[in-house]
Coordinates of C-alpha atoms in Angstrom, one line a residue:
Chain W
M1 CA -12.2 -0.5 5.2
E2 CA -15.6 -1.6 6.3
G3 CA -17.3 1.3 4.5
N4 CA -15.2 0.8 1.5
N5 CA -16.3 -2.8 1.3
R6 CA -19.9 -1.8 1.4
L7 CA -19.2 0.6 -1.4
N8 CA -17.6 -2.2 -3.4
K9 CA -20.7 -4.3 -3.2
K10 CA -23.0 -1.5 -4.1
I11 CA -21.0 -0.6 -7.1
L12 CA -21.1 -4.2 -8.2
L13 CA -24.8 -4.1 -8.0
L14 CA -25.4 -0.7 -9.5
L15 CA -22.5 -0.4 -11.9
S16 CA -23.3 -2.3 -15.0
V17 CA -22.2 -1.9 -18.6
V18 CA -25.6 -1.6 -20.1
C19 CA -24.5 -2.1 -23.7
V20 CA -21.7 -1.9 -26.1
L21 CA -22.8 0.9 -28.4
T22 CA -21.5 -0.5 -31.6
S23 CA -21.5 -4.2 -32.4
G24 CA -18.3 -6.0 -33.3
L25 CA -16.2 -3.9 -31.0
V26 CA -16.3 -5.9 -27.8
T27 CA -12.9 -7.3 -28.5
V28 CA -10.0 -5.8 -30.5
P29 CA -10.9 -6.4 -34.2
A30 CA -8.6 -8.5 -36.3
D31 CA -7.4 -5.5 -38.2
A32 CA -6.8 -3.4 -35.1
R33 CA -3.4 -1.9 -35.0
V34 CA -1.4 -1.6 -31.8
Y35 CA -1.7 2.1 -31.0
I36 CA 0.8 2.1 -28.2
D37 CA 3.8 -0.3 -28.1
I38 CA 4.7 -0.3 -24.4
N39 CA 7.8 -2.4 -25.2
S40 CA 9.2 0.3 -27.5
P41 CA 12.2 1.9 -25.9
Y42 CA 11.3 5.3 -27.4
L43 CA 7.7 5.6 -26.4
R44 CA 5.9 8.3 -28.4
K45 CA 3.1 9.9 -26.5
V46 CA -0.1 9.8 -28.5
P47 CA -1.7 13.2 -28.9
T48 CA -5.2 12.8 -27.4
A49 CA -8.2 15.1 -27.0
I50 CA -10.6 14.7 -24.1
P51 CA -13.2 17.5 -24.2
D52 CA -15.6 18.1 -21.3
L53 CA -18.5 15.7 -21.3
Q54 CA -21.8 16.9 -22.7
D55 CA -24.8 17.6 -20.4
L56 CA -27.4 15.0 -21.3
G57 CA -29.6 16.0 -18.4
L58 CA -28.0 16.9 -15.1
D59 CA -30.1 17.8 -12.1
R60 CA -29.4 21.0 -10.3
K61 CA -27.3 19.4 -7.6
H62 CA -24.5 18.3 -9.9
P63 CA -24.0 21.0 -12.5
A64 CA -20.2 20.6 -12.6
L65 CA -20.0 16.9 -13.4
T66 CA -19.4 17.4 -17.1
K67 CA -16.1 19.1 -16.4
E68 CA -15.2 17.1 -13.3
L69 CA -15.5 13.7 -15.0
A70 CA -13.5 14.9 -18.0
D71 CA -10.8 16.2 -15.6
L72 CA -10.8 12.8 -13.9
M73 CA -10.5 11.0 -17.2
R74 CA -7.6 13.3 -18.3
D75 CA -5.8 12.6 -15.0
T76 CA -6.5 8.9 -15.1
I77 CA -5.5 8.4 -18.8
G78 CA -2.6 10.8 -18.4
F79 CA -1.3 8.9 -15.4
T80 CA -0.1 6.1 -17.7
G81 CA 2.4 8.5 -19.4
F82 CA 1.3 7.1 -22.8
F83 CA -0.7 10.2 -23.9
K84 CA -0.1 13.8 -24.7
L85 CA -3.3 15.4 -23.6
L86 CA -4.0 18.4 -25.9
D87 CA -4.9 21.7 -24.4
P88 CA -8.7 22.2 -24.5
D89 CA -8.1 25.8 -25.7
S90 CA -6.8 24.4 -28.9
Y91 CA -10.0 22.5 -29.7
L92 CA -11.8 23.8 -32.8
G93 CA -15.6 24.5 -32.7
D94 CA -17.6 24.0 -29.5
P95 CA -17.1 20.4 -28.4
R96 CA -20.1 20.8 -26.1
K97 CA -22.3 21.1 -29.1
A98 CA -20.5 18.6 -31.3
G99 CA -22.0 15.2 -32.0
L100 CA -20.9 12.3 -29.9
T101 CA -21.2 9.5 -32.4
R102 CA -19.1 8.6 -35.4
D103 CA -21.6 9.9 -37.9
L104 CA -21.8 13.3 -36.3
I105 CA -18.2 14.0 -35.3
K106 CA -16.2 16.3 -37.5
F107 CA -13.0 14.3 -37.4
K108 CA -11.1 17.0 -39.4
D109 CA -11.5 19.4 -36.4
W110 CA -9.5 16.9 -34.4
T111 CA -6.9 15.7 -36.9
S112 CA -6.1 19.3 -37.8
I113 CA -5.0 20.0 -34.2
G114 CA -3.0 16.8 -34.2
A115 CA -5.3 14.7 -32.0
E116 CA -4.9 11.1 -33.0
L117 CA -7.3 9.8 -30.3
L118 CA -10.5 11.4 -29.1
I119 CA -12.5 10.5 -26.0
N120 CA -15.9 12.0 -25.7
G121 CA -19.0 11.4 -23.8
G122 CA -22.1 12.6 -22.2
I123 CA -23.7 12.4 -18.7
S124 CA -27.0 12.6 -17.1
C125 CA -27.8 12.6 -13.4
K126 CA -31.0 12.1 -11.6
D127 CA -31.7 11.1 -7.9
G128 CA -28.1 10.4 -7.2
I129 CA -27.7 8.0 -10.2
I130 CA -25.6 8.9 -13.1
K131 CA -25.7 7.6 -16.6
T132 CA -22.7 8.1 -18.8
E133 CA -21.8 7.1 -22.3
L134 CA -18.2 7.2 -23.2
R135 CA -16.4 6.6 -26.5
L136 CA -12.9 6.3 -27.8
F137 CA -12.2 7.2 -31.5
D138 CA -9.3 6.8 -33.8
T139 CA -9.6 10.3 -35.5
F140 CA -7.4 9.6 -38.5
G141 CA -9.0 6.2 -39.1
R142 CA -12.4 7.8 -38.4
R143 CA -13.2 4.7 -36.3
L144 CA -14.9 4.0 -33.0
I145 CA -12.5 1.9 -31.0
I146 CA -14.8 1.4 -28.0
G147 CA -18.0 2.8 -26.7
K148 CA -19.5 2.0 -23.3
R149 CA -22.5 3.1 -21.2
Y150 CA -22.3 3.0 -17.4
T151 CA -24.9 3.5 -14.8
G152 CA -24.0 4.0 -11.1
R153 CA -24.2 6.1 -8.0
V154 CA -22.9 9.6 -8.3
D155 CA -20.5 8.8 -5.4
D156 CA -19.0 6.0 -7.6
R157 CA -18.2 8.3 -10.5
R158 CA -14.5 7.9 -9.9
K159 CA -14.9 4.1 -10.2
I160 CA -16.9 4.5 -13.4
I161 CA -14.3 6.7 -15.1
R162 CA -11.5 4.3 -14.0
R163 CA -13.4 1.3 -15.4
F164 CA -13.8 3.0 -18.8
C165 CA -10.1 4.0 -18.7
D166 CA -9.1 0.4 -18.0
E167 CA -11.0 -0.5 -21.2
V168 CA -9.3 2.3 -23.2
I169 CA -5.9 0.9 -22.1
R170 CA -6.9 -2.6 -22.9
H171 CA -7.8 -1.7 -26.4
L172 CA -4.8 0.5 -27.0
I173 CA -2.0 -1.6 -25.6
G174 CA -3.6 -5.0 -25.5
A175 CA -3.5 -5.5 -21.7
K176 CA -5.8 -4.2 -19.1
G177 CA -4.8 -1.1 -17.3
F178 CA -4.1 -0.7 -13.6
F179 CA -6.8 1.7 -12.6
S180 CA -8.4 -0.8 -10.2
T181 CA -5.2 -1.2 -8.2
Q182 CA -4.1 0.0 -4.8
I183 CA -0.7 0.8 -3.3
A184 CA 0.1 -0.3 0.2
F185 CA 2.9 1.6 1.8
V186 CA 4.5 2.4 5.2
S187 CA 3.9 5.8 6.8
T188 CA 5.0 7.4 10.1
T189 CA 2.0 9.7 10.2
T190 CA 1.0 8.5 13.7
G191 CA 4.5 8.6 15.0
N192 CA 4.8 4.8 14.4
K193 CA 5.4 3.0 11.2
E194 CA 2.0 1.7 10.1
I195 CA 0.7 0.2 6.8
Y196 CA -1.5 2.5 4.7
L197 CA -3.5 1.9 1.6
A198 CA -4.2 4.3 -1.3
D199 CA -5.6 4.2 -4.8
F200 CA -2.9 3.7 -7.5
D201 CA -2.8 7.5 -8.0
G202 CA -2.4 8.3 -4.3
H203 CA -6.1 9.2 -4.0
N204 CA -8.0 8.2 -0.8
P205 CA -5.1 7.3 1.5
R206 CA -6.1 5.4 4.7
Q207 CA -4.5 3.7 7.6
F208 CA -4.7 -0.1 7.5
T209 CA -2.7 -1.3 10.5
N210 CA -2.7 0.0 14.0
T211 CA 0.1 -1.9 15.7
K212 CA 1.5 1.1 17.5
N213 CA 4.9 -0.3 16.9
I214 CA 7.2 -0.8 13.9
T215 CA 5.3 -2.2 10.9
L216 CA 7.0 -3.0 7.6
S217 CA 7.1 -4.7 4.2
P218 CA 3.4 -5.0 3.1
A219 CA 2.9 -7.8 0.5
W220 CA -0.3 -8.4 -1.5
S221 CA -1.6 -11.9 -2.1
P222 CA -2.0 -12.6 -5.9
D223 CA -5.8 -12.4 -5.5
G224 CA -5.6 -9.1 -3.7
R225 CA -7.5 -10.4 -0.7
W226 CA -4.7 -10.7 1.8
L227 CA -1.9 -8.5 3.0
A228 CA 1.1 -9.9 4.8
Y229 CA 3.5 -7.6 6.7
T230 CA 6.1 -7.6 9.4
A231 CA 5.2 -6.0 12.7
Y232 CA 6.8 -5.7 16.1
R233 CA 3.5 -6.0 17.9
K234 CA 5.1 -8.2 20.6
E235 CA 8.5 -6.4 20.4
R236 CA 9.7 -8.9 17.9
P237 CA 9.6 -9.0 14.1
D238 CA 6.7 -11.4 13.3
I239 CA 4.7 -11.7 10.1
Y240 CA 1.0 -11.0 10.2
I241 CA -1.4 -12.0 7.4
K242 CA -4.6 -10.0 7.3
D243 CA -7.7 -10.1 5.3
I244 CA -7.7 -6.9 3.3
K245 CA -11.3 -6.2 4.3
Q246 CA -10.4 -7.0 7.9
K247 CA -13.3 -9.3 8.4
Q248 CA -11.5 -12.6 9.0
P249 CA -9.0 -13.1 11.8
G250 CA -5.5 -12.9 10.6
K251 CA -2.6 -15.4 10.9
V252 CA 0.7 -14.9 12.6
I253 CA 4.1 -16.3 11.7
A254 CA 6.3 -16.1 14.7
F255 CA 9.4 -18.3 14.6
K256 CA 12.3 -17.4 16.9
G257 CA 14.3 -14.5 15.4
L258 CA 13.4 -12.7 12.2
N259 CA 10.1 -13.2 10.4
T260 CA 10.4 -10.7 7.6
T261 CA 10.0 -9.9 3.9
P262 CA 6.9 -11.9 3.0
A263 CA 6.5 -12.5 -0.8
W264 CA 3.5 -14.5 -2.1
H265 CA 4.0 -17.2 -4.7
P266 CA 2.2 -16.0 -7.9
Q267 CA 0.0 -19.0 -8.2
K268 CA -0.1 -21.2 -5.2
S269 CA -1.2 -20.2 -1.7
L270 CA 2.4 -20.1 -0.5
L271 CA 4.7 -17.4 0.6
S272 CA 8.4 -17.1 0.9
V273 CA 9.8 -15.3 3.9
T274 CA 13.1 -14.6 5.7
L275 CA 13.5 -16.5 9.0
S276 CA 16.6 -16.6 11.2
K277 CA 15.3 -19.4 13.5
D278 CA 18.4 -21.5 12.7
G279 CA 20.7 -18.6 13.6
N280 CA 21.2 -17.0 10.1
P281 CA 18.7 -15.1 7.9
E282 CA 17.6 -17.6 5.2
I283 CA 14.6 -17.8 2.9
Y284 CA 11.9 -20.4 3.5
L285 CA 8.8 -21.4 1.7
L286 CA 5.7 -21.5 3.9
T287 CA 2.0 -22.4 3.5
G288 CA -0.5 -19.6 3.8
S289 CA -1.1 -20.6 7.4
G290 CA 2.6 -20.4 8.3
K291 CA 3.8 -24.0 8.1
I292 CA 7.3 -24.5 6.6
V293 CA 7.2 -26.3 3.3
K294 CA 11.0 -26.1 2.7
R295 CA 14.0 -24.0 3.1
L296 CA 14.9 -22.3 -0.2
T297 CA 18.4 -20.9 0.6
D298 CA 21.4 -22.4 2.5
N299 CA 24.4 -20.1 2.9
W300 CA 26.5 -18.7 5.7
G301 CA 25.6 -15.1 4.7
I302 CA 22.4 -13.1 4.8
D303 CA 19.7 -14.3 2.4
T304 CA 16.6 -12.1 2.3
S305 CA 14.0 -10.1 0.2
P306 CA 12.7 -12.9 -2.1
T307 CA 10.7 -12.0 -5.2
W308 CA 9.0 -14.5 -7.5
S309 CA 9.2 -14.8 -11.2
P310 CA 5.7 -14.6 -12.7
D311 CA 5.7 -18.4 -13.5
G312 CA 6.7 -19.2 -9.9
K313 CA 9.6 -21.3 -11.1
Q314 CA 12.4 -19.0 -10.0
F315 CA 12.9 -16.3 -7.4
A316 CA 15.4 -13.5 -7.0
F317 CA 16.8 -12.5 -3.6
V318 CA 19.5 -10.5 -1.8
S319 CA 22.5 -12.2 -0.5
N320 CA 25.8 -10.9 0.9
R321 CA 27.5 -14.3 0.3
A322 CA 30.2 -12.5 -1.9
G323 CA 30.8 -9.9 0.7
T324 CA 28.3 -7.2 -0.3
P325 CA 24.6 -7.3 -0.8
Q326 CA 23.9 -8.4 -4.4
I327 CA 20.9 -9.8 -6.3
Y328 CA 20.9 -13.5 -7.1
V329 CA 18.4 -15.7 -8.9
K330 CA 17.6 -19.3 -7.9
D331 CA 15.8 -21.9 -9.9
I332 CA 13.5 -23.8 -7.6
D333 CA 13.8 -27.2 -9.3
K334 CA 17.3 -27.2 -10.6
K335 CA 18.5 -25.5 -7.3
R336 CA 20.9 -23.5 -9.4
V337 CA 21.9 -20.1 -8.0
R338 CA 23.4 -17.3 -10.2
R339 CA 24.4 -13.8 -9.4
L340 CA 22.6 -11.1 -11.4
T341 CA 24.2 -7.8 -10.3
Y342 CA 27.9 -7.0 -10.5
E343 CA 27.9 -3.2 -10.6
G344 CA 28.0 -1.4 -7.3
N345 CA 28.5 -2.8 -3.8
Y346 CA 25.0 -2.5 -2.4
N347 CA 22.1 -3.8 -4.4
T348 CA 18.9 -4.7 -2.6
T349 CA 15.0 -4.9 -2.7
P350 CA 14.7 -6.7 -6.0
K351 CA 11.2 -6.9 -7.6
W352 CA 10.6 -9.2 -10.6
S353 CA 8.7 -7.5 -13.4
P354 CA 5.2 -8.8 -14.3
G355 CA 6.5 -9.6 -17.8
G356 CA 9.2 -11.7 -16.4
D357 CA 12.1 -10.2 -18.3
Y358 CA 13.5 -7.6 -15.8
I359 CA 14.2 -7.1 -12.1
A360 CA 14.0 -3.6 -10.6
Y361 CA 16.1 -2.9 -7.5
S362 CA 17.6 -0.2 -5.4
G363 CA 21.4 0.2 -5.6
L364 CA 23.9 2.5 -4.0
A365 CA 25.7 4.7 -6.6
N366 CA 27.9 7.6 -5.8
G367 CA 26.7 7.7 -2.2
R368 CA 23.0 7.7 -3.1
F369 CA 20.4 5.1 -3.5
D370 CA 18.8 4.9 -7.0
I371 CA 16.4 2.7 -8.8
F372 CA 17.8 0.4 -11.4
V373 CA 16.4 -2.2 -13.8
I374 CA 18.4 -5.2 -15.0
G375 CA 17.4 -7.8 -17.6
L376 CA 17.4 -11.5 -16.6
N377 CA 19.5 -12.0 -19.7
G378 CA 22.1 -9.7 -18.3
E379 CA 20.9 -6.6 -20.2
G380 CA 21.6 -3.3 -18.4
P381 CA 21.5 -2.3 -15.6
Y382 CA 19.6 0.8 -16.5
Q383 CA 19.6 3.6 -13.9
L384 CA 16.1 5.1 -13.7
T385 CA 16.6 7.8 -11.1
R386 CA 19.5 10.1 -10.5
Y387 CA 20.5 13.3 -8.7
S388 CA 17.3 13.3 -6.7
G389 CA 17.9 12.1 -3.1
D390 CA 17.7 8.5 -2.1
N391 CA 15.3 6.4 -4.2
E392 CA 14.3 3.0 -2.8
S393 CA 11.8 0.1 -2.8
P394 CA 10.7 -0.1 -6.4
T395 CA 7.4 -1.9 -7.1
W396 CA 5.9 -2.7 -10.5
A397 CA 2.4 -1.9 -11.6
P398 CA 0.7 -5.2 -12.6
D399 CA 1.0 -4.4 -16.3
G400 CA 4.7 -3.6 -15.9
T401 CA 4.3 -0.1 -17.5
A402 CA 5.0 1.8 -14.3
I403 CA 7.2 1.6 -11.2
A404 CA 6.3 3.2 -7.8
F405 CA 9.1 3.9 -5.3
S406 CA 10.0 6.0 -2.3
S407 CA 12.3 9.1 -2.7
T408 CA 13.8 11.8 -0.4
R409 CA 14.2 14.2 -3.4
E410 CA 11.9 16.7 -1.6
G411 CA 13.2 16.1 1.9
P412 CA 11.1 13.6 3.8
A413 CA 10.5 10.3 2.1
R414 CA 7.4 10.2 -0.2
I415 CA 5.9 7.9 -2.7
Y416 CA 6.6 8.6 -6.4
V417 CA 5.8 6.9 -9.6
M418 CA 7.4 6.7 -13.0
N419 CA 7.1 4.9 -16.3
S420 CA 9.1 1.7 -16.3
N421 CA 11.7 3.5 -18.6
G422 CA 12.2 6.2 -15.9
A423 CA 10.1 8.9 -17.6
D424 CA 7.5 11.1 -16.0
Q425 CA 8.7 10.9 -12.3
R426 CA 6.1 12.5 -10.1
R427 CA 4.9 12.3 -6.5
I428 CA 1.7 10.5 -5.8
I429 CA 1.6 10.4 -2.0
A430 CA 2.6 13.0 0.6
L431 CA 1.2 12.6 4.1
P432 CA 2.5 14.0 7.4
G433 CA 5.6 12.0 8.4
E434 CA 7.5 9.8 5.9
Q435 CA 6.2 7.3 3.4
T436 CA 8.3 4.3 2.3
C437 CA 8.1 0.8 1.1
P438 CA 5.3 1.0 -1.5
R439 CA 3.8 -2.2 -2.8
W440 CA 1.5 -2.2 -5.8
S441 CA -1.5 -4.5 -5.6
P442 CA -2.7 -6.9 -8.4
R443 CA -5.7 -5.7 -10.4
L444 CA -8.7 -5.7 -8.1
W445 CA -11.4 -6.0 -10.8
Chain Z
M1 CA 13.5 -0.6 90.1
A2 CA 15.2 -0.4 86.8
K3 CA 17.5 2.2 88.1
R4 CA 18.6 0.1 90.8
T5 CA 19.2 -2.9 88.7
G6 CA 21.3 -0.8 86.5
K7 CA 23.3 0.4 89.4
Y8 CA 24.0 -3.1 90.5
F9 CA 24.8 -4.1 87.0
V10 CA 27.3 -1.2 86.8
L11 CA 28.7 -2.3 90.0
F12 CA 29.0 -5.8 88.9
L13 CA 30.7 -4.7 85.7
A14 CA 33.0 -2.5 87.6
I15 CA 34.1 -5.4 89.9
A16 CA 34.5 -7.7 87.0
S17 CA 36.5 -5.2 85.1
F18 CA 38.6 -4.5 88.0
L19 CA 39.3 -8.1 88.6
F20 CA 40.1 -8.5 85.0
L21 CA 42.5 -5.5 85.1
L22 CA 43.9 -6.8 88.2
S23 CA 44.5 -10.2 86.8
C24 CA 46.2 -8.6 83.8
A25 CA 48.4 -6.6 86.0
G26 CA 48.7 -9.6 88.3
K27 CA 52.5 -9.5 88.6
D28 CA 52.8 -6.2 90.5
A29 CA 49.4 -6.2 92.2
K30 CA 49.0 -6.9 95.8
P31 CA 46.0 -8.8 97.1
E32 CA 43.9 -6.2 98.9
L33 CA 40.6 -7.4 97.9
T34 CA 38.6 -6.3 101.0
V35 CA 39.5 -2.6 100.7
V36 CA 39.0 -2.4 97.0
E37 CA 35.4 -3.5 97.1
E38 CA 34.2 -0.3 98.6
E39 CA 36.4 2.1 96.7
I40 CA 35.7 1.0 93.1
V41 CA 32.1 2.1 93.1
I42 CA 33.0 5.7 92.4
E43 CA 36.5 5.7 91.1
E44 CA 36.5 2.8 88.7
E45 CA 33.2 3.5 87.1
P46 CA 34.3 6.3 84.7
V47 CA 37.3 4.3 83.7
V48 CA 35.1 1.5 82.7
I49 CA 32.7 3.7 80.9
E50 CA 35.5 5.3 79.1
D51 CA 36.6 1.9 77.9
M52 CA 33.1 1.1 76.8
E53 CA 32.9 4.3 74.8
A54 CA 36.2 3.5 73.1
L55 CA 34.9 0.0 72.4
E56 CA 31.7 1.3 71.0
E57 CA 33.5 3.8 68.9
E58 CA 35.7 1.1 67.6
E59 CA 32.8 -1.0 66.8
S60 CA 30.9 1.7 65.0
L61 CA 34.0 2.5 63.0
L62 CA 34.2 -1.0 62.0
E63 CA 30.5 -1.1 61.2
R64 CA 30.8 2.0 59.2
R65 CA 33.7 0.7 57.3
L66 CA 31.8 -2.5 56.7
R67 CA 28.8 -0.6 55.7
E68 CA 30.9 1.7 53.5
E69 CA 32.4 -1.4 51.9
E70 CA 29.0 -2.8 51.4
F71 CA 27.9 0.4 49.8
A72 CA 31.0 0.5 47.7
A73 CA 30.5 -3.1 46.6
A74 CA 26.8 -2.4 45.8
A75 CA 27.8 0.7 44.0
R76 CA 30.4 -1.2 42.0
E77 CA 27.9 -3.9 41.4
A78 CA 25.4 -1.4 40.1
E79 CA 28.1 0.3 38.1
L80 CA 29.1 -3.0 36.5
R81 CA 25.4 -3.7 35.8
D82 CA 25.0 -0.3 34.3
R83 CA 28.1 -0.7 32.3
F84 CA 26.8 -4.1 31.0
I85 CA 23.6 -2.4 29.9
N86 CA 25.0 0.8 28.6
E87 CA 28.1 -0.3 26.8
D88 CA 27.2 -1.1 23.3
I89 CA 29.5 -2.7 20.8
H90 CA 29.9 -1.2 17.4
F91 CA 30.3 -2.3 13.8
E92 CA 31.6 -1.2 10.4
F93 CA 29.1 -0.3 7.6
D94 CA 27.4 -3.3 6.2
K95 CA 29.4 -5.7 8.5
S96 CA 28.5 -8.0 11.3
T97 CA 32.0 -9.2 12.1
L98 CA 33.2 -8.2 15.6
L99 CA 35.9 -5.5 15.9
V100 CA 38.7 -5.9 18.5
D101 CA 37.2 -3.3 20.8
A102 CA 33.9 -5.1 20.6
M103 CA 35.6 -8.4 21.6
E104 CA 37.2 -6.7 24.7
I105 CA 33.8 -5.4 25.8
L106 CA 32.2 -8.8 25.2
K107 CA 34.9 -10.4 27.4
Q108 CA 33.9 -8.1 30.2
K109 CA 30.3 -8.8 29.6
A110 CA 31.0 -12.6 29.7
E111 CA 32.8 -12.1 33.0
W112 CA 29.9 -10.3 34.5
L113 CA 27.4 -12.8 33.1
S114 CA 29.5 -15.7 34.6
T115 CA 29.1 -14.1 38.1
H116 CA 25.4 -13.4 37.6
E117 CA 24.0 -16.8 36.6
D118 CA 20.4 -15.9 37.2
V119 CA 20.5 -13.1 34.6
N120 CA 19.2 -13.7 31.1
I121 CA 19.8 -11.1 28.4
T122 CA 18.6 -9.9 25.0
I123 CA 21.0 -8.7 22.4
E124 CA 19.5 -6.0 20.2
G125 CA 21.1 -5.7 16.7
N126 CA 20.9 -2.2 15.1
C127 CA 22.0 -0.6 11.8
D128 CA 22.4 2.9 10.5
E129 CA 19.8 4.4 8.3
R130 CA 21.7 3.8 5.0
G131 CA 20.6 0.8 3.1
T132 CA 17.2 -0.7 2.9
S133 CA 15.1 -1.5 5.9
E134 CA 14.6 -5.1 4.8
Y135 CA 18.3 -5.9 4.4
N136 CA 19.1 -4.0 7.6
L137 CA 16.7 -6.2 9.5
A138 CA 18.7 -9.2 8.4
L139 CA 22.0 -7.4 9.1
G140 CA 20.9 -6.4 12.6
E141 CA 20.0 -10.0 13.3
R142 CA 23.5 -11.1 12.2
R143 CA 25.1 -8.4 14.4
A144 CA 23.2 -9.7 17.4
E145 CA 24.0 -13.3 16.5
S146 CA 27.8 -12.5 16.2
A147 CA 27.8 -11.2 19.8
K148 CA 25.8 -14.2 21.0
A149 CA 28.2 -16.7 19.4
F150 CA 31.2 -14.9 21.0
L151 CA 29.6 -15.0 24.4
I152 CA 28.8 -18.7 24.0
D153 CA 32.4 -19.3 23.0
L154 CA 33.4 -17.6 26.3
G155 CA 31.3 -20.2 28.2
I156 CA 28.0 -18.4 28.6
S157 CA 25.0 -20.7 28.0
G158 CA 23.1 -19.9 24.8
N159 CA 19.9 -20.5 26.6
R160 CA 20.4 -17.3 28.6
I161 CA 20.8 -15.2 25.4
S162 CA 18.0 -14.0 23.1
T163 CA 18.5 -11.8 20.1
V164 CA 16.3 -9.4 18.3
S165 CA 17.0 -7.2 15.3
Y166 CA 15.6 -3.7 15.0
G167 CA 17.4 -3.0 11.7
E168 CA 17.4 0.7 11.1
E169 CA 14.2 1.2 13.0
R170 CA 15.4 2.3 16.4
P171 CA 18.3 4.8 15.8
L172 CA 20.1 6.0 19.0
D173 CA 21.3 9.1 17.2
L174 CA 18.9 10.8 14.9
G175 CA 21.5 12.6 12.9
H176 CA 22.4 11.9 9.3
D177 CA 26.2 12.0 9.3
E178 CA 29.0 9.5 9.9
A179 CA 29.0 10.3 13.7
A180 CA 25.3 9.3 14.0
W181 CA 25.7 6.4 11.6
S182 CA 28.6 4.8 13.5
A183 CA 26.8 5.3 16.8
N184 CA 23.7 3.5 15.4
R185 CA 25.6 0.5 14.0
R186 CA 25.5 -1.3 17.3
D187 CA 24.5 -4.2 19.5
H188 CA 22.7 -3.1 22.6
F189 CA 22.5 -5.5 25.7
A190 CA 19.3 -5.6 27.7
I191 CA 18.7 -7.6 30.9
D192 CA 15.5 -9.6 30.6

């Protein structure tokens, strides 16, 4: 963590967008069309070509960067599931020799193979510093959508590509991508359940806690600076709140009984948790330092696993007040509680979507746990996983376009990701032991 | 010196015993005290010693029996204590209500607790692996609290009973079938 932090600072210093290559394209122009409508139920993957970058002066140490960065870009852009990346073998002409700018590109070479979008670029590298220029074109419209030039350390090339890809997504779907995000999860790699962190695509996994006991339920603060989690460090389930950079001392919430399922309020520095200090698991609202603001539920049954609506005015939670665990929604001000799920007799771990319209959860269907999404308006539920082991603990990407979850489809539990409509399910994390309870961070830049 | 004192002591005992025997048999005995004094030294001694041995034997038998009883009591005590610790109560899937068998076991536990007032306990609530870990933490807590409430109803002070939930995190049986699951849906009782 320490090293990573140093890295962060350096990249902030070094990495700078030197200029926007064409004027008038900093923001989406008024006549811009929405290239990808993520709300469409039938998402069409946009055919896209990403040829290898051109060598604009690479030193001898890094001859493979032209291909490596293009591969990285294909993986990153492809991760969203919005694009159909065309096979480089189908490209006409020699893209390495083709022009990089609008005037020089033969758009017909791309439109004739069906590419609707083209990302090209060039790279130079000297003394460990790389300079890249990257552009996104609408091939049929023969337009430059964005062009950026980045300078940074060669070790930060992954970050550079991710920053550009975030811009690509922002221009194509109207909201920033999630390539700056991390996923926190629980892994038994050491023999104990500990919290780990990894990049959104599973790259760079690393151990975050070392409690040498049971550690569960990581929860990111909305600013991405704090992680709250439950740990049995003292043989009891208490909540620990830790600085993600592990520089400041943490805080501990240790009421008698359960201290579990931390969930940060989206705006204020508050978190809702499950406490059983009064003899029954109930949801409470606490300050960031662990003082009780108020009790949010009051029922004879179990109330647990709160998740906030994006506006912070409502929260969903699990209760067995009707006999089996089901998902309920409570309005903070009106204090009205309504039941959301009626299908199945075991529905838990709700997560409110960033757009506010849906709740993802894990439900028992035909003896297996699967991921479902249900509309707050009662739409659905839609089953997103099936016939593939137990699927649990859904967590939304901050733009709502993807859901990560844990699955036993290949034996031991691993972390998987899918589009929020259930498409393109693939594994992103496989470490020794089992991985469960993923929690997607907010955008970190 | 010691030998001599011993001899006198034996002599004294012999006389005393003889007198005692004599007094017991007082009805038929004739007073011939002067003669007896010389004779007893040899003749009566073994008799007396025999009695001593018998007495000793009887005493050691008693002692052994006492000791055995003590052992038996201690063993039983240990057995009851072991039973208290080792006998879990079990639950149905997704339930924290006490089954009839569980109530019977809890009654025995309450009895034991009422005779061991210096003992404090922790009830550990556990769940099977099915379901989500978050919900199971809450369910485990409820299971522990159910048993605690029942013990309180039976007169055990709540101050003596702590609860902790391990949810599905500490399975007793690592299997993935109903036998393992039902073994894992349990309250375990630990002595603090």
